[in-house]
Short mmCIF file of C-alpha atoms in Angstrom, two decimals:
data_model
loop_
_atom_site.label_atom_id
_atom_site.label_comp_id
_atom_site.label_asym_id
_atom_site.label_seq_id
_atom_site.Cartn_x
_atom_site.Cartn_y
_atom_site.Cartn_z
CA THR A 119 69.55 141.15 131.94
CA GLU A 120 73.16 140.83 132.01
CA GLU A 121 73.95 143.99 130.13
CA MET A 122 71.71 145.87 132.45
CA ILE A 123 73.56 144.34 135.57
CA GLN A 124 76.94 145.12 134.23
CA THR A 125 75.62 148.98 133.51
CA VAL A 126 74.45 149.25 137.11
CA ALA A 127 77.56 147.63 138.49
CA GLY A 128 80.07 149.64 136.40
CA ALA A 129 78.52 152.89 137.54
CA GLY A 130 79.31 151.94 141.06
CA PHE A 131 82.77 150.51 140.40
CA PHE A 132 81.71 147.06 140.52
CA THR A 133 82.45 144.08 138.34
CA ALA A 134 79.56 141.56 137.99
CA HIS A 135 80.41 137.86 137.63
CA ARG A 136 78.60 134.64 138.00
CA VAL A 137 79.47 131.90 140.49
CA ASN A 138 77.32 128.75 140.64
CA ASN A 139 74.55 130.52 138.84
CA LYS A 140 74.55 133.36 141.26
CA VAL A 141 75.65 136.98 140.23
CA HIS A 142 78.39 138.33 142.55
CA LEU A 143 79.65 141.96 142.58
CA GLN A 144 83.32 142.75 143.01
CA PHE A 145 84.00 146.11 144.30
CA GLU A 146 87.30 147.96 143.04
CA MET A 147 88.96 149.68 145.99
CA PRO A 148 92.49 149.87 147.62
CA GLU A 149 93.55 146.45 148.70
CA ASP A 150 96.11 145.34 151.07
CA LEU A 151 96.71 142.02 149.68
CA PRO A 152 96.46 140.47 146.25
CA ILE A 153 94.21 137.51 145.74
CA ALA A 154 96.50 135.57 143.61
CA ASN A 155 100.26 135.10 143.11
CA PHE A 156 101.76 134.41 139.72
CA ASN A 157 105.42 133.34 138.89
CA SER A 158 107.22 130.78 136.87
CA HIS A 159 105.31 127.95 138.33
CA ASN A 160 101.89 129.09 136.92
CA ILE A 161 102.81 131.55 134.07
CA LEU A 162 103.01 129.57 130.93
CA PRO A 163 106.51 129.71 129.34
CA GLY A 164 107.00 132.33 126.70
CA THR A 165 103.83 134.08 127.56
CA PHE A 166 105.06 137.08 129.95
CA GLU A 167 104.96 140.31 128.20
CA TRP A 168 106.13 143.39 130.18
CA SER A 169 106.31 147.13 129.08
CA GLU A 170 106.92 150.42 130.77
CA THR A 171 105.93 153.95 129.74
CA PHE A 172 107.08 157.37 130.68
CA GLY A 173 104.92 160.23 131.55
CA PRO A 174 100.87 160.12 131.28
CA ARG A 175 99.04 157.68 129.21
CA ASN A 176 98.95 159.21 125.64
CA ASP A 177 100.16 162.53 127.03
CA TYR A 178 96.90 163.15 128.55
CA ASP A 179 96.87 166.28 130.73
CA GLY A 180 93.21 166.16 131.92
CA GLN A 181 89.97 164.20 131.93
CA VAL A 182 86.53 164.90 130.65
CA VAL A 183 83.37 162.90 131.59
CA THR A 184 79.61 163.47 131.06
CA TYR A 185 76.53 162.13 133.08
CA VAL A 186 72.90 162.73 133.28
CA ASP A 187 71.72 165.09 136.10
CA PRO A 188 68.27 164.38 137.29
CA ASP A 189 68.21 167.44 139.34
CA ASP A 190 68.73 169.51 136.06
CA ASN A 191 65.81 168.22 134.05
CA ASP A 192 68.00 165.23 132.95
CA THR A 193 70.48 167.35 131.03
CA ARG A 194 73.72 165.98 130.11
CA THR A 195 76.46 167.68 132.32
CA THR A 196 80.35 167.63 131.62
CA LEU A 197 82.99 167.62 134.30
CA THR A 198 86.52 168.52 133.34
CA TYR A 199 89.79 168.01 135.43
CA PRO A 200 91.70 170.05 136.20
CA GLU A 201 89.11 172.81 136.46
CA ASP A 202 91.38 175.75 137.00
CA THR A 203 93.32 175.28 133.53
CA THR A 204 91.92 173.98 130.29
CA PRO A 205 93.61 170.70 129.29
CA THR A 206 94.94 170.71 125.80
CA ASN A 207 94.97 167.09 125.36
CA PRO A 208 92.31 165.63 127.78
CA ASP A 209 91.21 162.04 127.77
CA THR A 210 87.59 161.93 126.35
CA LYS A 211 87.50 158.19 125.58
CA ASN A 212 84.26 156.60 126.84
CA LYS A 213 83.52 159.87 128.42
CA ASP A 214 79.82 159.31 128.66
CA LEU A 215 79.13 157.61 132.15
CA VAL A 216 76.09 155.27 131.49
CA GLY A 217 74.11 154.78 134.70
CA VAL A 218 75.69 157.69 136.56
CA ARG A 219 73.20 160.39 137.83
CA ASN A 220 74.86 162.48 140.25
CA LYS A 221 77.89 164.55 140.59
CA VAL A 222 79.61 162.81 143.29
CA GLN A 223 79.56 159.69 141.56
CA ALA A 224 80.81 161.29 138.29
CA HIS A 225 83.67 162.97 140.09
CA MET A 226 84.88 159.71 141.53
CA HIS A 227 84.79 158.29 138.09
CA LEU A 228 86.64 161.46 136.64
CA MET A 229 89.46 161.28 139.27
CA ARG A 230 90.05 157.48 139.18
CA ARG A 231 90.42 157.69 135.33
CA HIS A 232 92.69 160.68 135.76
CA TRP A 233 94.94 158.96 138.05
CA LYS A 234 95.11 155.77 136.17
CA ASN A 235 96.24 157.76 133.14
CA GLN A 236 98.94 159.58 135.24
CA LEU A 237 100.23 156.66 137.31
CA ALA A 238 99.69 153.56 135.33
CA TYR A 239 103.31 153.06 133.73
CA ASN A 240 103.79 149.16 133.80
CA ASN A 241 101.58 146.93 131.50
CA VAL A 242 101.85 143.19 132.00
CA SER A 243 100.40 140.45 129.96
CA ILE A 244 100.58 136.78 130.81
CA THR A 245 98.73 133.54 130.18
CA ALA A 246 98.28 131.97 133.46
CA ALA A 247 97.36 128.21 134.52
CA ASP A 248 94.04 127.06 135.52
CA GLU A 249 94.19 128.64 139.00
CA SER A 250 93.71 131.88 137.19
CA ALA A 251 90.07 130.98 136.91
CA ILE A 252 89.21 132.80 140.06
CA ILE A 253 90.42 136.05 138.70
CA ILE A 254 88.16 138.88 137.40
CA PRO A 255 88.95 142.38 136.17
CA SER A 256 89.76 144.78 138.82
CA ASN A 257 91.42 142.10 141.04
CA LYS A 258 94.71 142.96 142.70
CA VAL A 259 97.36 140.15 141.96
CA SER A 260 100.88 139.76 142.26
CA ILE A 261 102.95 138.99 139.23
CA ALA A 262 106.81 138.30 139.43
CA ASN A 263 108.91 140.07 136.78
CA GLN A 264 109.98 137.07 134.40
CA ASN A 265 112.56 139.40 132.70
CA ARG A 266 114.63 140.02 135.80
CA ALA A 267 117.33 137.57 136.56
CA ASP A 268 117.18 138.25 140.42
CA THR A 269 113.40 137.33 140.74
CA GLN A 270 113.24 134.96 143.57
CA GLN A 271 110.07 132.62 142.85
CA GLY A 272 108.89 129.18 142.92
CA ALA A 273 106.65 126.72 144.80
CA VAL A 274 106.36 126.10 148.56
CA VAL A 275 107.60 122.74 149.35
CA GLY A 276 106.65 122.52 153.12
CA LEU A 277 105.55 124.47 156.17
CA SER A 278 106.77 123.26 159.62
CA VAL A 279 107.75 124.32 163.06
CA ASN A 280 111.19 123.72 164.33
CA GLU A 281 112.38 122.77 167.97
CA SER A 282 112.73 126.35 168.85
CA GLY A 283 109.05 127.02 167.92
CA GLN A 284 110.08 128.88 164.84
CA THR A 285 107.72 128.70 161.75
CA ILE A 286 109.75 127.39 158.77
CA LEU A 287 108.91 127.69 155.10
CA THR A 288 110.73 125.27 152.58
CA LEU A 289 111.06 126.63 149.23
CA SER A 290 111.74 124.97 145.92
CA ASN A 291 114.82 127.18 145.22
CA ASP A 292 117.53 128.76 147.38
CA ALA A 293 116.74 132.11 149.08
CA ASP A 294 119.19 135.03 148.48
CA PHE A 295 118.88 137.83 151.01
CA GLY A 296 122.19 139.52 149.85
CA ALA A 297 123.42 141.92 152.51
CA LYS A 298 119.94 142.13 153.91
CA THR A 299 119.08 140.44 157.30
CA GLY A 300 115.42 139.94 156.25
CA GLY A 301 112.81 140.47 153.39
CA THR A 302 108.99 139.57 152.73
CA VAL A 303 107.83 136.45 151.18
CA PHE A 304 104.36 136.50 149.30
CA VAL A 305 102.71 133.06 149.69
CA GLN A 306 99.36 132.00 147.86
CA THR A 307 96.98 130.58 150.24
CA VAL A 308 93.95 128.47 149.49
CA VAL A 309 91.35 131.17 150.22
CA ALA A 310 92.28 133.57 147.29
CA ILE A 311 94.44 135.70 149.23
CA VAL A 312 98.19 136.24 148.88
CA ASP A 313 99.74 136.56 152.38
CA ASN A 314 102.77 138.76 152.83
CA ILE A 315 105.02 137.77 155.76
CA LYS A 316 108.24 139.11 157.12
CA CYS A 317 110.99 136.66 157.00
CA ARG A 318 114.72 136.11 157.55
CA PRO A 319 117.37 133.59 156.36
CA SER A 320 118.09 130.15 158.06
CA ASP A 321 121.01 127.80 157.99
CA ASN A 322 119.32 125.85 155.13
CA PRO A 323 119.39 127.95 152.04
CA ARG A 324 116.06 126.53 150.92
CA GLN A 325 114.36 127.54 154.13
CA VAL A 326 113.25 130.86 155.40
CA ILE A 327 112.16 131.65 159.06
CA LEU A 328 108.91 133.35 159.07
CA ASP A 329 108.00 136.17 161.80
CA ARG A 330 104.47 134.44 161.94
CA PRO A 331 102.52 131.63 160.60
CA PRO A 332 100.59 132.17 157.26
CA SER A 333 97.12 133.73 158.10
CA TYR A 334 95.27 131.20 156.10
CA PRO A 335 95.91 127.53 155.18
CA ILE A 336 98.38 126.79 152.20
CA SER A 337 98.68 123.71 150.10
CA THR A 338 101.91 122.11 149.20
CA ASP A 339 100.15 119.17 147.29
CA TYR A 340 101.35 118.98 143.72
CA GLY A 341 98.06 117.91 142.70
CA ALA A 342 96.15 120.79 144.43
CA PRO A 343 94.21 123.24 142.36
CA VAL A 344 95.64 126.13 144.25
CA ARG A 345 99.16 125.27 145.17
CA ALA A 346 101.28 127.53 147.38
CA THR A 347 103.68 129.49 145.10
CA TYR A 348 105.90 132.15 146.50
CA ASN A 349 107.53 135.41 145.63
CA LEU A 350 110.51 136.50 147.99
CA VAL A 351 111.50 140.16 147.86
CA THR A 352 114.24 141.98 150.03
CA HIS A 353 113.29 145.55 148.90
CA ASP A 354 110.88 147.90 150.86
CA ASP A 355 108.39 148.59 148.04
CA LEU A 356 105.87 145.81 148.45
CA ASP A 357 103.66 147.02 145.68
CA GLN A 358 106.49 146.62 143.10
CA ASP A 359 104.97 143.38 141.81
CA SER A 360 101.28 144.21 142.37
CA TYR A 361 98.86 144.73 139.59
CA ILE A 362 95.37 145.48 138.76
CA VAL A 363 93.86 143.01 136.21
CA THR A 364 92.13 145.01 133.46
CA ILE A 365 91.16 142.38 130.99
CA LYS A 366 90.66 138.59 131.23
CA GLY A 367 90.30 136.39 128.18
CA PRO A 368 90.75 132.81 127.02
CA GLY A 369 94.04 131.21 126.89
CA ASP A 370 95.77 128.73 124.81
CA SER A 371 93.62 126.05 126.18
CA SER A 372 90.46 125.58 128.35
CA MET A 373 92.59 125.31 131.30
CA SER A 374 94.35 128.70 130.92
CA ASN A 375 93.43 132.50 130.77
CA ARG A 376 95.08 135.50 129.29
CA LEU A 377 95.44 138.38 131.66
CA ASP A 378 96.42 142.00 131.11
CA ALA A 379 97.11 144.21 133.90
CA ILE A 380 98.62 147.66 135.06
CA ASN A 381 100.79 148.41 138.15
CA TYR A 382 98.75 148.82 141.34
CA THR A 383 99.04 151.99 143.48
CA ALA A 384 96.37 153.13 146.12
CA LYS A 385 96.92 156.56 144.62
CA TYR A 386 94.34 155.64 141.95
CA TYR A 387 91.65 156.01 144.72
CA GLN A 388 93.02 159.08 146.47
CA ASN A 389 90.04 161.35 145.73
CA ASP A 390 87.20 158.75 146.54
CA LYS A 391 86.43 160.57 149.65
CA ASP A 392 86.33 164.04 148.24
CA HIS A 393 82.66 164.31 148.98
CA ILE A 394 83.11 163.27 152.60
CA LYS A 395 85.67 166.00 153.00
CA GLY A 396 83.53 168.71 151.58
CA LEU A 397 85.64 169.15 148.36
CA ILE A 398 82.82 168.81 146.00
CA ALA A 399 80.20 171.57 145.59
CA VAL A 400 77.10 169.69 144.91
#
């Protein structure tokens, strides 16, 4: 039964997972916010592995998939991208789309695979603490680069409102805005969402002034299962530390998990609406 559910789910870009003896489906789609924030406070020491590649994955210059077409006597139909030129090194790995039985769906799989081959240039592996239990493959997460000396990360110590009515976030480490007058702080909330909030420096180097309060509650309790961690960035590319989890496996203990991920970009899904735009001849 579980294999059948996974097959049907995978055909529609869902990941099936069990929560409290109920099967839930997680749809992979463009996301504005990550669901979890990983930094030095919840990445186990010595487990961060990061690599960068240049050019398409394995030098693939195209994509090939096959599906069963019920409108053509259940014949196996092949789709190739790009159609106008024949790829010399197409990706044919797992080309048979099990459970897919229409051209529109097959086209979406074809294009998502193509763009991930073309645009996935960062790979990250971490062993994360017990809060990673909420993660499933296809989730968008934020992972602070542990190899960069200028990564600003830590735990949230407090959240308060000062006499001027400003929302103040107190951090475990000093905030360095450099020559910038503001930045963005990513804060883990208790509802499996990482909120990104514009902020600016204050007189206290361990405090930042938020443009608005967090959208959801945060926890600063050291004993909380989902404690508020943060990443502070002063650049404009807010997706720089965003990743899609591709594999989740057991960690070094029952309280940790090993996560593999690729860099996130909404461009992976840029052809999802080709059928709505009339770009697919069915």
